[in-house]
């Protein structure tokens, strides 16, 4: 008998290459329904590819009576790779096990996406390839022993379940905005078609466009010009959607924000001014860089140094408005910070800090009470706990110092706190893989998770969208400026994955494997972007330091 969940399976699903495109298509449909005067309408089923796979997995667990493996999340996978690498006799003195684990995880996912087996160690003279092959064998063995399934193996597992009839699919699936499909994706879609699901790939219909090229002196002038162009469009009014696509947005994010803030909303720099955002940057910042999360992490780090607290981090905590009493005691806590610094000690103990608060003129009773309770909790914690127990202990430590209730939170800060709680939940989820951890190990893992979590508070629909190349996939604009297309980055130079045989990567046409592969990819993306808006500006910097740059040959 079909389950109630499967009876509600939508008849048509639209799959997108990324979450931003799915959100934009959903927004466009809502606007069209409202413009047509409709008050109620059926929400279309629009999902990014990864979310669709996860939904299929959830439905499989609900409707199938068979036993299925446990699906690991990305953090559990990474930790398992770290353990395999650290336990390997081939890598006793590895300096960066976390970064190496990330590269191994990438290589493993590439192999599965292109339906390739792990290279046999003895077949390759390359030491890195042989070492990865040994790691991969150990990783696979642990997953088999524990009955674990990772994200790399999920498409193949779902493909098998579709072919066996364990999953009920929609009547039709349409893909939109995909520059290319991996063999694993094609295999899953082929299996869906064989089971009666109609699969279509919606072609990008090129629109009429007019593009101009602009040479700038450097990146700074390029961003300044793009910001002023954007302001001129906004002042004209009713210009629709404005897109700014920035090559290497991650490296230029701070410069982009600085220029667009200065040009679009200069009044926000005045004391007491309220910022009125006009643009959204698609790439978030690491969660650990947000002040409200930095305060929480600093407290956790200080707990690892009960004997001696770093004065700089302590000062940041004392001045934080997010601890209990942060607003009412902000002046006395600032005086306390100055008092501690005047002592000339690079570090200070909790007991010494409490002396300053209670008897040295600090005059911050709420802080004193919170520190006493925090110290008591920290001393009572065992030497080692499971990841879930540490997550609970960290949450209790933050509650006892009143985090984040120092003052009323705005919408962005509230969303940041929710993202932090998700990260603490990710730490708890490591319990099954991690085993027992010491306090410092748990804190380091928590900081690592916060560093790796890119977060951007949700904002209302804004007229200006600043995106990276991949985030712009499948989107259309009324005006578009493409930043940074010079000859050294577009097409990109090939850089095959260091842990996989280069010949294998080139034979399978894996990303970044060869100059021909990069050229083909760049041509496809260029063609799409140069038809993504009626009015387009493409710019490049003329120099980077002492190096002279030329425009990309794709746009000459």
Coordinates of C-alpha atoms in Angstrom, one line a residue:
X1 CA 0.0 0.0 0.0
X2 CA 1.3 3.4 -0.9
X3 CA 2.1 5.7 2.1
X4 CA 0.2 9.0 2.6
X5 CA 3.4 10.8 1.9
X6 CA 3.8 9.2 -1.6
X7 CA 0.2 9.9 -2.5
X8 CA 1.0 13.6 -2.2
X9 CA 4.0 13.4 -4.6
X10 CA 3.7 16.3 -7.0
X11 CA 3.0 15.5 -10.6
X12 CA 5.8 17.8 -11.8
X13 CA 9.1 18.8 -10.3
X14 CA 11.4 21.6 -11.6
X15 CA 15.1 21.0 -10.6
X16 CA 17.6 23.8 -10.6
X17 CA 21.4 23.9 -10.4
X18 CA 21.5 25.9 -7.1
X19 CA 19.3 27.3 -4.3
X20 CA 19.4 30.8 -5.6
X21 CA 17.9 29.9 -8.9
X22 CA 15.2 27.9 -7.2
X23 CA 14.3 30.8 -4.9
X24 CA 14.2 33.2 -7.9
X25 CA 11.9 31.0 -9.9
X26 CA 9.6 30.6 -6.8
X27 CA 9.6 34.4 -6.3
X28 CA 8.8 35.0 -10.0
X29 CA 5.9 32.5 -9.9
X30 CA 4.5 34.3 -6.8
X31 CA 4.7 37.7 -8.5
X32 CA 3.0 36.3 -11.7
X33 CA 0.1 34.9 -9.6
X34 CA -0.3 38.2 -7.7
X35 CA -0.2 40.2 -10.9
X36 CA -3.0 37.9 -12.3
X37 CA -5.1 38.8 -9.3
X38 CA -5.0 35.4 -7.7
X39 CA -5.3 35.1 -3.9
X40 CA -4.7 31.4 -3.7
X41 CA -2.6 29.2 -6.0
X42 CA -0.8 25.9 -6.0
X43 CA 2.9 26.3 -5.1
X44 CA 5.1 24.8 -7.8
X45 CA 7.5 22.1 -6.8
X46 CA 10.9 23.8 -7.4
X47 CA 14.0 22.3 -5.8
X48 CA 17.8 22.4 -6.3
X49 CA 19.3 19.1 -7.2
X50 CA 20.8 18.3 -3.8
X51 CA 17.5 19.1 -2.0
X52 CA 15.7 16.7 -4.4
X53 CA 18.1 13.9 -3.6
X54 CA 17.6 14.4 0.1
X55 CA 13.8 14.4 -0.4
X56 CA 14.0 11.1 -2.3
X57 CA 16.1 9.7 0.5
X58 CA 13.6 10.8 3.2
X59 CA 10.8 9.3 1.2
X60 CA 12.7 6.1 0.8
X61 CA 13.1 5.8 4.6
X62 CA 9.4 6.4 5.1
X63 CA 7.9 4.2 2.5
X64 CA 10.3 1.3 2.4
X65 CA 10.4 -1.5 4.9
X66 CA 13.9 -2.6 3.9
X67 CA 16.9 -1.8 6.0
X68 CA 18.9 1.1 4.7
X69 CA 22.4 2.5 5.7
X70 CA 22.8 5.5 7.8
X71 CA 23.3 8.7 5.7
X72 CA 26.3 10.7 7.0
X73 CA 26.3 14.5 6.8
X74 CA 29.2 16.5 5.3
X75 CA 30.7 17.1 8.8
X76 CA 30.6 13.4 9.8
X77 CA 32.2 12.5 6.5
X78 CA 35.0 15.0 7.0
X79 CA 35.7 13.8 10.5
X80 CA 35.8 10.2 9.3
X81 CA 38.3 11.1 6.6
X82 CA 40.4 12.9 9.3
X83 CA 40.4 9.8 11.4
X84 CA 41.4 7.6 8.5
X85 CA 44.3 9.9 7.6
X86 CA 45.5 10.3 11.1
X87 CA 45.4 6.5 11.7
X88 CA 47.2 5.8 8.4
X89 CA 50.9 4.6 8.8
X90 CA 51.6 6.4 5.5
X91 CA 51.0 9.9 7.0
X92 CA 52.5 10.0 10.5
X93 CA 53.8 13.6 10.3
X94 CA 51.0 15.3 8.4
X95 CA 50.9 18.9 9.4
X96 CA 47.3 19.8 8.1
X97 CA 45.1 16.7 8.5
X98 CA 41.9 18.8 8.3
X99 CA 42.8 20.4 4.9
X100 CA 44.1 17.0 3.6
X101 CA 40.8 15.4 4.7
X102 CA 38.9 18.0 2.7
X103 CA 41.0 17.3 -0.4
X104 CA 40.5 13.5 0.0
X105 CA 36.7 14.1 0.4
X106 CA 36.7 16.1 -2.8
X107 CA 38.6 13.3 -4.7
X108 CA 36.2 10.7 -3.4
X109 CA 33.2 12.7 -4.5
X110 CA 34.7 13.2 -8.0
X111 CA 35.3 9.5 -8.4
X112 CA 31.6 8.8 -7.6
X113 CA 30.2 11.7 -9.6
X114 CA 32.1 10.3 -12.7
X115 CA 31.3 6.7 -11.8
X116 CA 35.0 5.7 -11.4
X117 CA 36.5 3.2 -9.0
X118 CA 39.3 4.0 -6.6
X119 CA 42.7 3.7 -8.3
X120 CA 44.7 0.6 -7.4
X121 CA 47.7 1.8 -5.4
X122 CA 50.3 -0.4 -7.0
X123 CA 49.3 0.7 -10.5
X124 CA 50.5 4.3 -10.0
X125 CA 54.0 5.7 -9.5
X126 CA 52.6 8.9 -8.0
X127 CA 53.0 8.8 -4.2
X128 CA 49.9 11.1 -3.6
X129 CA 47.7 8.8 -5.7
X130 CA 48.9 5.7 -3.9
X131 CA 48.4 7.3 -0.5
X132 CA 44.9 8.4 -1.4
X133 CA 44.1 4.9 -2.6
X134 CA 45.1 3.5 0.8
X135 CA 43.0 6.1 2.6
X136 CA 40.0 5.5 0.3
X137 CA 40.2 1.7 1.0
X138 CA 40.2 2.3 4.8
X139 CA 37.4 4.9 4.5
X140 CA 35.3 2.5 2.4
X141 CA 35.9 -0.3 4.9
X142 CA 34.8 1.8 7.9
X143 CA 31.6 2.8 6.0
X144 CA 30.9 -0.8 5.1
X145 CA 31.5 -2.0 8.7
X146 CA 29.3 0.6 10.2
X147 CA 26.6 0.5 7.4
X148 CA 27.2 4.2 6.6
X149 CA 26.4 5.9 3.3
X150 CA 27.9 9.3 2.3
X151 CA 26.7 12.0 -0.1
X152 CA 29.1 10.7 -2.8
X153 CA 27.3 7.4 -2.9
X154 CA 23.8 8.7 -2.5
X155 CA 23.0 9.2 -6.2
X156 CA 24.0 5.6 -7.1
X157 CA 22.1 4.2 -4.1
X158 CA 18.9 6.1 -5.1
X159 CA 19.4 5.0 -8.7
X160 CA 19.3 1.4 -7.6
X161 CA 16.2 2.0 -5.5
X162 CA 14.4 3.7 -8.4
X163 CA 15.2 0.7 -10.6
X164 CA 13.9 -1.7 -8.0
X165 CA 10.6 0.3 -7.7
X166 CA 11.1 1.4 -4.1
X167 CA 10.6 5.1 -5.0
X168 CA 7.5 6.8 -6.5
X169 CA 8.6 9.6 -8.8
X170 CA 6.7 12.5 -10.1
X171 CA 5.2 12.2 -13.6
X172 CA 7.8 14.6 -15.1
X173 CA 11.0 16.3 -14.1
X174 CA 12.4 19.4 -15.8
X175 CA 16.0 20.6 -15.3
X176 CA 16.8 24.2 -15.7
X177 CA 20.1 26.1 -15.5
X178 CA 22.5 23.2 -15.6
X179 CA 25.7 23.9 -17.6
X180 CA 26.5 20.2 -17.5
X181 CA 25.5 17.0 -15.8
X182 CA 27.8 14.4 -14.3
X183 CA 27.6 10.7 -15.3
X184 CA 26.0 9.9 -11.9
X185 CA 23.3 12.5 -12.4
X186 CA 22.6 11.2 -15.9
X187 CA 22.4 7.6 -14.6
X188 CA 19.8 8.6 -12.0
X189 CA 17.7 10.5 -14.6
X190 CA 18.0 7.6 -17.1
X191 CA 16.7 5.3 -14.4
X192 CA 13.8 7.7 -13.7
X193 CA 12.9 7.7 -17.4
X194 CA 12.9 3.9 -17.6
X195 CA 10.5 3.9 -14.7
X196 CA 8.0 6.2 -16.5
X197 CA 9.1 9.6 -15.3
X198 CA 9.4 12.1 -18.2
X199 CA 12.7 14.0 -17.9
X200 CA 13.3 17.2 -19.9
X201 CA 16.2 19.6 -19.9
X202 CA 14.9 23.1 -20.4
X203 CA 17.2 24.9 -22.9
X204 CA 18.4 28.4 -22.2
X205 CA 16.7 30.6 -24.9
X206 CA 19.2 33.3 -25.8
X207 CA 17.7 36.7 -25.4
X208 CA 18.5 39.9 -27.3
X209 CA 21.6 41.5 -25.7
X210 CA 24.0 44.4 -26.2
X211 CA 27.4 44.0 -24.5
X212 CA 30.1 46.6 -24.1
X213 CA 33.7 46.1 -22.8
X214 CA 35.4 48.4 -20.4
X215 CA 39.1 48.4 -19.4
X216 CA 39.8 49.7 -15.9
X217 CA 43.1 50.6 -14.2
X218 CA 42.8 48.0 -11.5
X219 CA 40.3 46.0 -9.4
X220 CA 39.5 49.0 -7.2
X221 CA 38.6 51.2 -10.1
X222 CA 36.6 48.4 -11.7
X223 CA 34.5 48.0 -8.6
X224 CA 34.1 51.7 -8.2
X225 CA 32.8 52.0 -11.8
X226 CA 30.4 49.1 -11.3
X227 CA 29.0 50.7 -8.1
X228 CA 28.5 54.1 -9.8
X229 CA 26.9 52.4 -12.8
X230 CA 24.5 50.7 -10.4
X231 CA 23.7 53.9 -8.6
X232 CA 22.9 55.7 -11.9
X233 CA 20.5 52.9 -12.9
X234 CA 18.8 53.0 -9.5
X235 CA 18.4 56.8 -9.7
X236 CA 16.8 56.4 -13.1
X237 CA 14.1 54.2 -11.5
X238 CA 12.1 51.2 -12.8
X239 CA 15.2 49.4 -14.2
X240 CA 14.2 45.9 -13.0
X241 CA 16.9 43.5 -11.8
X242 CA 20.5 44.5 -11.7
X243 CA 23.2 41.8 -11.6
X244 CA 26.9 42.2 -10.7
X245 CA 28.8 39.0 -11.4
X246 CA 32.3 39.0 -9.8
X247 CA 35.0 36.6 -10.7
X248 CA 36.6 35.3 -7.5
X249 CA 33.9 36.9 -5.3
X250 CA 35.4 35.2 -2.3
X251 CA 38.6 37.1 -2.5
X252 CA 37.0 40.4 -3.4
X253 CA 34.0 40.3 -1.1
X254 CA 35.3 42.9 1.4
X255 CA 36.3 45.3 -1.4
X256 CA 32.9 44.8 -3.2
X257 CA 31.0 45.6 0.0
X258 CA 33.2 48.7 0.7
X259 CA 32.7 50.2 -2.7
X260 CA 28.9 49.5 -2.9
X261 CA 28.3 50.8 0.6
X262 CA 30.2 54.0 -0.1
X263 CA 28.4 54.6 -3.4
X264 CA 24.9 53.3 -2.8
X265 CA 24.4 54.3 0.8
X266 CA 27.0 56.8 2.0
X267 CA 24.8 58.1 4.7
X268 CA 25.0 54.8 6.5
X269 CA 28.5 55.7 7.6
X270 CA 27.2 58.6 9.7
X271 CA 26.9 57.9 13.5
X272 CA 23.5 56.6 14.4
X273 CA 22.4 56.2 10.8
X274 CA 20.2 53.2 9.9
X275 CA 21.4 51.2 6.9
X276 CA 19.0 50.7 4.0
X277 CA 20.4 47.8 2.1
X278 CA 20.0 48.0 -1.7
X279 CA 22.1 45.0 -2.7
X280 CA 22.6 41.4 -1.7
X281 CA 25.9 39.5 -1.9
X282 CA 25.3 35.9 -2.6
X283 CA 28.5 34.6 -0.9
X284 CA 28.2 34.7 2.8
X285 CA 30.9 35.1 5.4
X286 CA 32.2 32.4 7.7
X287 CA 29.8 32.3 10.6
X288 CA 32.7 32.7 13.0
X289 CA 33.3 36.2 11.8
X290 CA 30.0 37.6 12.9
X291 CA 30.5 39.5 16.2
X292 CA 27.7 37.6 18.1
X293 CA 29.2 34.2 17.2
X294 CA 32.8 35.5 17.8
X295 CA 31.8 36.3 21.4
X296 CA 30.5 32.8 21.9
X297 CA 33.6 31.2 20.4
X298 CA 35.9 33.4 22.5
X299 CA 34.1 32.3 25.7
X300 CA 34.6 28.6 24.6
X301 CA 38.2 29.3 23.9
X302 CA 38.7 30.9 27.2
X303 CA 37.3 27.8 28.9
X304 CA 40.2 25.9 27.4
X305 CA 42.6 28.2 29.2
X306 CA 41.2 28.3 32.7
X307 CA 44.6 29.1 34.2
X308 CA 45.5 32.0 32.0
X309 CA 43.1 34.1 29.8
X310 CA 44.3 36.0 26.8
X311 CA 43.8 39.8 27.5
X312 CA 42.9 40.6 23.9
X313 CA 40.1 38.0 23.7
X314 CA 39.0 38.9 27.2
X315 CA 38.7 42.5 26.2
X316 CA 36.5 41.6 23.3
X317 CA 34.2 39.6 25.6
X318 CA 34.0 42.4 28.2
X319 CA 33.0 44.9 25.6
X320 CA 30.5 42.5 23.8
X321 CA 26.9 43.7 23.9
X322 CA 25.7 40.1 23.6
X323 CA 26.5 38.9 27.1
X324 CA 23.9 39.3 29.9
X325 CA 24.0 42.9 31.2
X326 CA 26.1 44.0 28.2
X327 CA 24.0 47.2 27.8
X328 CA 23.4 48.2 31.4
X329 CA 27.0 47.6 32.4
X330 CA 28.8 48.6 29.2
X331 CA 30.5 51.6 30.8
X332 CA 31.7 49.7 33.9
X333 CA 32.8 46.8 31.7
X334 CA 34.8 49.2 29.5
X335 CA 36.5 50.6 32.6
X336 CA 37.2 47.0 33.7
X337 CA 38.8 46.2 30.4
X338 CA 41.0 49.3 30.7
X339 CA 41.9 48.3 34.3
X340 CA 42.9 44.8 33.2
X341 CA 45.0 46.2 30.4
X342 CA 46.7 48.7 32.7
X343 CA 47.9 45.7 34.9
X344 CA 50.4 44.9 32.0
X345 CA 49.7 41.2 32.2
X346 CA 49.4 39.4 28.8
X347 CA 47.1 36.8 30.4
X348 CA 44.9 36.9 33.5
X349 CA 43.2 34.1 35.5
X350 CA 39.5 33.9 36.1
X351 CA 40.2 34.4 39.8
X352 CA 42.2 37.5 39.2
X353 CA 39.5 38.8 36.8
X354 CA 36.8 38.2 39.5
X355 CA 39.0 40.2 42.0
X356 CA 39.0 43.1 39.6
X357 CA 35.3 42.9 39.1
X358 CA 34.3 42.5 42.8
X359 CA 37.0 44.4 44.7
X360 CA 39.1 46.3 42.2
X361 CA 36.6 48.9 41.2
X362 CA 35.1 47.1 38.2
X363 CA 31.5 47.5 39.6
X364 CA 29.8 45.0 37.3
X365 CA 27.6 42.8 39.5
X366 CA 25.8 41.0 36.7
X367 CA 29.1 40.1 35.1
X368 CA 30.6 38.9 38.4
X369 CA 27.6 36.6 39.1
X370 CA 27.8 35.2 35.5
X371 CA 31.5 34.6 35.8
X372 CA 31.2 32.8 39.1
X373 CA 28.5 30.5 37.7
X374 CA 30.5 29.9 34.5
X375 CA 33.7 29.0 36.4
X376 CA 31.7 26.6 38.6
X377 CA 30.3 24.8 35.5
X378 CA 33.6 24.7 33.8
X379 CA 35.4 23.1 36.8
X380 CA 32.6 20.5 37.1
X381 CA 33.0 19.3 33.5
X382 CA 34.6 15.9 33.0
X383 CA 38.0 15.6 31.1
X384 CA 36.4 13.8 28.1
X385 CA 32.8 13.7 26.8
X386 CA 31.0 12.7 23.6
X387 CA 30.4 15.4 21.0
X388 CA 26.7 15.6 21.9
X389 CA 27.5 16.0 25.6
X390 CA 30.0 18.8 24.8
X391 CA 27.4 20.5 22.6
X392 CA 25.0 20.5 25.5
X393 CA 27.7 21.7 27.9
X394 CA 28.6 24.6 25.6
X395 CA 25.0 25.7 25.3
X396 CA 24.7 25.6 29.1
X397 CA 27.9 27.7 29.5
X398 CA 26.5 30.4 27.1
X399 CA 23.2 30.4 29.0
X400 CA 24.9 31.0 32.3
X401 CA 26.6 34.2 31.0
X402 CA 23.4 35.4 29.4
X403 CA 24.5 35.0 25.8
X404 CA 22.9 36.3 23.5
X405 CA 20.5 38.3 25.7
X406 CA 22.8 41.3 26.4
X407 CA 20.4 43.4 24.3
X408 CA 17.5 43.1 21.9
X409 CA 18.6 41.4 18.6
X410 CA 17.8 42.7 15.2
X411 CA 16.6 40.3 12.4
X412 CA 20.1 39.6 11.1
X413 CA 21.5 38.9 14.6
X414 CA 18.6 36.6 15.4
X415 CA 19.2 34.6 12.2
X416 CA 22.9 34.5 13.1
X417 CA 22.0 32.9 16.5
X418 CA 19.8 30.4 14.7
X419 CA 22.7 29.5 12.4
X420 CA 25.0 29.1 15.4
X421 CA 22.5 26.7 17.0
X422 CA 22.6 24.7 13.8
X423 CA 26.4 24.5 14.1
X424 CA 26.1 23.3 17.7
X425 CA 23.7 20.7 16.4
X426 CA 26.3 19.6 13.8
X427 CA 28.8 19.2 16.6
X428 CA 26.3 17.0 18.4
X429 CA 25.7 14.9 15.3
X430 CA 29.5 14.0 15.3
X431 CA 28.8 11.8 18.3
X432 CA 28.4 8.7 16.3
X433 CA 31.7 9.2 14.5
X434 CA 33.9 11.1 16.9
X435 CA 34.1 9.0 20.1
X436 CA 35.2 10.8 23.3
X437 CA 36.7 14.3 23.0
X438 CA 38.6 16.5 25.3
X439 CA 37.4 20.1 25.9
X440 CA 40.0 21.6 23.6
X441 CA 39.3 19.1 20.8
X442 CA 35.6 19.8 21.1
X443 CA 36.1 23.6 21.0
X444 CA 38.5 23.3 18.0
X445 CA 35.9 21.2 16.1
X446 CA 33.2 23.7 17.0
X447 CA 35.3 26.6 15.6
X448 CA 36.1 24.6 12.5
X449 CA 32.4 24.0 11.8
X450 CA 31.7 27.8 12.3
X451 CA 34.7 28.6 10.0
X452 CA 33.4 26.4 7.3
X453 CA 29.7 27.5 7.5
X454 CA 29.2 30.4 5.1
X455 CA 26.2 32.4 6.4
X456 CA 24.3 35.3 4.9
X457 CA 21.2 36.7 6.8
X458 CA 18.1 36.5 4.7
X459 CA 16.9 39.9 3.3
X460 CA 13.8 41.0 1.3
X461 CA 14.1 40.9 -2.4
X462 CA 16.6 43.6 -3.3
X463 CA 17.1 45.3 -6.7
X464 CA 20.8 44.6 -6.9
X465 CA 22.3 41.0 -6.7
X466 CA 26.0 40.5 -6.5
X467 CA 27.0 37.0 -7.3
X468 CA 29.8 34.7 -8.2
X469 CA 30.0 32.9 -11.6
X470 CA 28.3 29.7 -10.4
X471 CA 25.6 31.5 -8.4
X472 CA 24.5 33.3 -11.6
X473 CA 23.9 30.0 -13.3
X474 CA 20.4 30.0 -14.9
X475 CA 19.5 33.6 -13.8
X476 CA 18.4 36.5 -16.0
X477 CA 18.6 40.2 -15.3
X478 CA 17.6 43.5 -16.9
X479 CA 21.1 44.9 -16.5
X480 CA 24.3 43.0 -15.9
X481 CA 27.9 43.9 -15.2
X482 CA 30.6 41.1 -15.3
X483 CA 33.7 42.1 -13.2
X484 CA 37.2 40.7 -13.5
X485 CA 37.4 38.9 -16.8
X486 CA 41.1 39.2 -17.6
X487 CA 43.3 36.7 -19.5
X488 CA 44.9 35.2 -16.5
X489 CA 41.6 33.9 -14.9
X490 CA 39.3 33.3 -17.9
X491 CA 39.6 30.7 -19.1
X492 CA 41.1 29.4 -15.9
X493 CA 44.4 27.5 -16.0
X494 CA 43.9 23.8 -15.5
X495 CA 44.7 22.4 -12.1
X496 CA 43.9 18.7 -11.8
X497 CA 43.1 17.2 -8.5
X498 CA 46.4 16.2 -6.8
X499 CA 45.1 13.0 -5.3
X500 CA 43.7 11.5 -8.5
X501 CA 45.6 10.3 -11.7
X502 CA 45.7 13.1 -14.2
X503 CA 45.1 10.6 -17.1
X504 CA 42.0 9.4 -15.4
X505 CA 40.7 12.9 -14.9
X506 CA 41.3 13.9 -18.5
X507 CA 39.8 10.7 -19.8
X508 CA 36.6 11.4 -17.8
X509 CA 36.6 15.2 -18.5
X510 CA 36.6 16.0 -14.9
X511 CA 36.5 19.7 -13.9
X512 CA 39.9 21.5 -14.2
X513 CA 41.6 18.5 -15.6
X514 CA 42.9 20.1 -18.8
X515 CA 43.2 23.3 -20.8
X516 CA 40.7 22.0 -23.3
X517 CA 38.2 21.2 -20.5
X518 CA 38.6 24.7 -19.0
X519 CA 38.2 26.3 -22.4
X520 CA 35.0 24.4 -23.1
X521 CA 33.6 25.3 -19.8
X522 CA 34.5 29.0 -20.1
X523 CA 32.9 29.2 -23.6
X524 CA 29.7 27.8 -22.2
X525 CA 29.5 30.1 -19.2
X526 CA 30.5 33.1 -21.4
X527 CA 27.8 32.4 -23.9
X528 CA 25.2 32.1 -21.1
X529 CA 26.2 35.2 -19.3
X530 CA 26.4 37.3 -22.5
X531 CA 22.8 36.5 -23.1
X532 CA 21.6 36.8 -19.5
X533 CA 20.4 40.5 -19.9
X534 CA 19.6 43.0 -22.6
X535 CA 22.3 45.4 -21.4
X536 CA 25.7 44.0 -20.3
X537 CA 29.0 45.5 -19.4
X538 CA 32.1 43.3 -19.2
X539 CA 35.2 44.8 -17.5
X540 CA 38.7 43.8 -16.6
X541 CA 41.5 45.3 -14.5
X542 CA 44.5 46.6 -16.6
X543 CA 47.0 45.6 -13.9
X544 CA 47.4 43.7 -10.7
X545 CA 50.4 45.1 -8.8
X546 CA 53.3 45.2 -11.2
X547 CA 51.6 42.7 -13.7
X548 CA 49.9 44.0 -16.8
X549 CA 46.7 42.2 -17.6
X550 CA 44.7 41.9 -20.8
X551 CA 41.1 41.1 -21.5
X552 CA 40.0 37.5 -21.6
X553 CA 40.2 36.1 -25.2
X554 CA 36.6 35.0 -24.7
X555 CA 35.4 38.6 -24.8
X556 CA 37.8 40.3 -27.2

